[in-house]
CSV table of C-alpha atoms and ligand atoms in Angstrom, one decimal:
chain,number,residue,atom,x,y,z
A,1,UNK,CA,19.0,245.6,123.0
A,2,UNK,CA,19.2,242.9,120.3
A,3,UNK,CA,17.4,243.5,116.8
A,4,UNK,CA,16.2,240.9,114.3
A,5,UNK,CA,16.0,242.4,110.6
A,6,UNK,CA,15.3,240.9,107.3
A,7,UNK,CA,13.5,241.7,103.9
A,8,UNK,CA,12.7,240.4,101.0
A,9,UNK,CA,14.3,240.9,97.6
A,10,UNK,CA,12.4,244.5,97.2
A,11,UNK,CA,13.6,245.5,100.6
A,12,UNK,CA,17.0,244.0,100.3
A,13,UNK,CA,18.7,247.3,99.7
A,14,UNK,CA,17.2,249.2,102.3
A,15,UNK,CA,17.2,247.0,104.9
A,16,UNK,CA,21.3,246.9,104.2
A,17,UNK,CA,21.5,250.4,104.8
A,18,UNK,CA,19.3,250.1,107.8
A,19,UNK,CA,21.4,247.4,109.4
A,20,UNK,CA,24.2,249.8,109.1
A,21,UNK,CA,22.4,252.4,110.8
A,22,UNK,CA,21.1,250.5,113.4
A,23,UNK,CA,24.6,249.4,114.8
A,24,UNK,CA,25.5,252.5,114.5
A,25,UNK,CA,23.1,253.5,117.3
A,26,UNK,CA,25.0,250.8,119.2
A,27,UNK,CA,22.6,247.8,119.1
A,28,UNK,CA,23.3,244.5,118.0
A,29,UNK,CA,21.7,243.7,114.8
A,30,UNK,CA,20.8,240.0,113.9
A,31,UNK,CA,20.8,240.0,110.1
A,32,UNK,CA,18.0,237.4,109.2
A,33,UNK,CA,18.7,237.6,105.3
A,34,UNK,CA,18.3,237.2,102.4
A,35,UNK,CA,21.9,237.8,101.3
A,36,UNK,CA,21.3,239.6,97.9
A,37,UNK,CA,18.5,240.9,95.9
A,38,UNK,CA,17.5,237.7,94.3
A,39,UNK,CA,13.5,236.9,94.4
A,40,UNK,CA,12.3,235.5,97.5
A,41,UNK,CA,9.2,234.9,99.4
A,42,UNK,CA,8.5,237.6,102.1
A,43,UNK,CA,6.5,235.1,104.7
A,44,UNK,CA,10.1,233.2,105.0
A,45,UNK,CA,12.1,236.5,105.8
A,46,UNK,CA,8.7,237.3,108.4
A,47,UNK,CA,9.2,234.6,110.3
A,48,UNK,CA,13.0,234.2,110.8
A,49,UNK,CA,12.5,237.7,112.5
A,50,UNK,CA,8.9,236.8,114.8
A,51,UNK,CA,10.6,233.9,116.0
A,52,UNK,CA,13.6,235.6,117.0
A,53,UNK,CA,11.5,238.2,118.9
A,54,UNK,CA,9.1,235.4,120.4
A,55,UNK,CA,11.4,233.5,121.4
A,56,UNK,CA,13.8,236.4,123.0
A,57,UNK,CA,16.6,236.0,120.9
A,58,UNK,CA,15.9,239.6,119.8
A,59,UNK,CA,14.4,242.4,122.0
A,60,UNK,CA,12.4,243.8,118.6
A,61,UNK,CA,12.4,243.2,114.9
A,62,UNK,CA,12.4,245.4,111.9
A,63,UNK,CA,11.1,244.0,108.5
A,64,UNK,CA,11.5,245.6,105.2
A,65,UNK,CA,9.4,244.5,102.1
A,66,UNK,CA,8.2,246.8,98.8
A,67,UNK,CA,5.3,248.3,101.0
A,68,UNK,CA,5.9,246.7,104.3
A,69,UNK,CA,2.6,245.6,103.9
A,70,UNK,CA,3.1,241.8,103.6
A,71,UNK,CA,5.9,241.4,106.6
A,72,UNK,CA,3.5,242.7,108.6
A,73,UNK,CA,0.2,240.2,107.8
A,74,UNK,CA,2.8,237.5,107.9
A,75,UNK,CA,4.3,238.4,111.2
A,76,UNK,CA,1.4,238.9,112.6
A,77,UNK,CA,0.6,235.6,111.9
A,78,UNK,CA,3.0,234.5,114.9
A,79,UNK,CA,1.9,234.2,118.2
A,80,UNK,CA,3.1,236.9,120.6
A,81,UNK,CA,3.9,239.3,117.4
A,82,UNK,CA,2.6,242.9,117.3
A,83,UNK,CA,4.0,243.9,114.1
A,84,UNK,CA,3.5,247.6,112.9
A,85,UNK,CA,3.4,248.8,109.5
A,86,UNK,CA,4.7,252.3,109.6
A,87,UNK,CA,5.6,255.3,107.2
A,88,UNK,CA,5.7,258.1,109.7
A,89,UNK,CA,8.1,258.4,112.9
A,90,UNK,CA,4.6,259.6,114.7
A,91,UNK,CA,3.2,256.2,113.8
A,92,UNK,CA,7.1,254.5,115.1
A,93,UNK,CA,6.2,256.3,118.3
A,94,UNK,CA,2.1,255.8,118.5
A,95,UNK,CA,3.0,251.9,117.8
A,96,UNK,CA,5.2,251.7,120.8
A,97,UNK,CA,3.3,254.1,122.5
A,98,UNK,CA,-0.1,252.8,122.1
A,99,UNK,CA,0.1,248.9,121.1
A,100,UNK,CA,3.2,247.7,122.0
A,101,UNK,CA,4.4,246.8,118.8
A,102,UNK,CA,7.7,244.5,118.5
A,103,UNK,CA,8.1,244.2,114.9
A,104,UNK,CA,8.1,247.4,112.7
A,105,UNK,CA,7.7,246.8,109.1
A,106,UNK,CA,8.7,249.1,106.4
A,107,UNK,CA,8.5,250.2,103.2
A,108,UNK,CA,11.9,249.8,100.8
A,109,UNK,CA,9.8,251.1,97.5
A,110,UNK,CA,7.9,253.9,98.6
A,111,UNK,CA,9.6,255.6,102.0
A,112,UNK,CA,12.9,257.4,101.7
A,113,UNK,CA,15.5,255.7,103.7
A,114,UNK,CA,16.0,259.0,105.4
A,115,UNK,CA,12.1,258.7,107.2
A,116,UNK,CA,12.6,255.0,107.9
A,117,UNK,CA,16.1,255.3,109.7
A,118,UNK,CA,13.9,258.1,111.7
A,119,UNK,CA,11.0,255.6,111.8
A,120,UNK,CA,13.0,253.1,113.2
A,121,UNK,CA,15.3,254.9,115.5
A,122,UNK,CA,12.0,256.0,117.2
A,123,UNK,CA,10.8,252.6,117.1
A,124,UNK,CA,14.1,251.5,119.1
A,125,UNK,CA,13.7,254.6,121.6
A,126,UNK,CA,10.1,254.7,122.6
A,127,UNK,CA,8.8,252.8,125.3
A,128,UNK,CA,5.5,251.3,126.1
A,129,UNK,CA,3.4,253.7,127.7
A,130,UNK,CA,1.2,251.3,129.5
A,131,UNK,CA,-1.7,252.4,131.9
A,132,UNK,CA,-4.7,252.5,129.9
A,133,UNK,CA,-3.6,251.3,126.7
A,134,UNK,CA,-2.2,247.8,128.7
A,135,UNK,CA,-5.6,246.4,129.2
A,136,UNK,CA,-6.3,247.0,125.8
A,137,UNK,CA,-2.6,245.3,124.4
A,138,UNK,CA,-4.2,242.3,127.0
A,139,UNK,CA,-7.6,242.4,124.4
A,140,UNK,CA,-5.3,242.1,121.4
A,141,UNK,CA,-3.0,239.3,123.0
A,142,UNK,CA,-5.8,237.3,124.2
A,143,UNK,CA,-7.3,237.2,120.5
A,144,UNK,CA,-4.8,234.8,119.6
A,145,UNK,CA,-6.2,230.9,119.1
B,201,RB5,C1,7.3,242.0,96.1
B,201,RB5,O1,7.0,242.3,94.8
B,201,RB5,C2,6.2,242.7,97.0
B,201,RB5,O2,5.0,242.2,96.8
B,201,RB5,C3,6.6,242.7,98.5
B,201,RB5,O3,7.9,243.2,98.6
B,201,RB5,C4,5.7,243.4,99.4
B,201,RB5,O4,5.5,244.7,99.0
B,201,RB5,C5,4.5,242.7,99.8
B,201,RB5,O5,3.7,243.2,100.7
């Protein structure tokens, strides 16, 4: 499995260390930028990674702003993107689970990076459950203009 990560400047340090743990689980990570912790704009970073993920280069993507709030309105934005915001492994499970999701977004300010490596290594692990919740993924898909 491929992974597409990037940030922005406030995530910038944590999504290093999560690169780092990611290929340590033995997927191959598709760093995205930025480069260093200089300002940037987190809609840039948001779509590097959606398209990557749209388009197939990358099985999922993983997105890491202040609150992980932002990367996930903007990658949402893209069409064919599910993108989670999550603080909680439960919620890394009940987005895979559940919805589908293909982007996780996390926090780099206000989440320890001990809970997002577990956020994320549950995000990589879980599959779609499907049955019921398939139809509904279908609803979500089919709102897209
Ligand atoms: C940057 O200051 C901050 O707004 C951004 O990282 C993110 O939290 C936005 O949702």
């Amino acid at each position: 499995m491929k992974v597409s990560i990037a940030s922005d400047h406030a995530g910038f340090e944590e999504k290093e260390l999560l690169k780092s743990y990611i290929e340590g689980l033995g997927y191959e990570v598709i760093d995205q930028g930025p480069d260093s912790d200089g300002r940037v704009d987190y809609p840039d970073f948001a779509k590097l990674v959606a398209d990557d993920v749209v388009s197939g280069v990358a099985d999922r993507g993983v997105l890491v702003c202040g609150t992980g709030i932002g990367m996930a309105i903007a990658a949402n934005k893209v069409d064919g993107i599910r993108a989670a915001n999550v603080t909680t492994p439960e919620f890394a499970a009940l987005a895979r689970e559940h919805n589908d999701a293909n982007i996780v977004t996390v926090s780099g300010r206000f989440v320890t990076d001990e809970v997002n490596r577990a956020i994320v290594k549950t995000f990589l692990e879980t599959e779609f459950a499907g049955g019921r919740h398939a139809g509904r993924v279908e609803k979500i898909m089919a709102l897209e203009p």
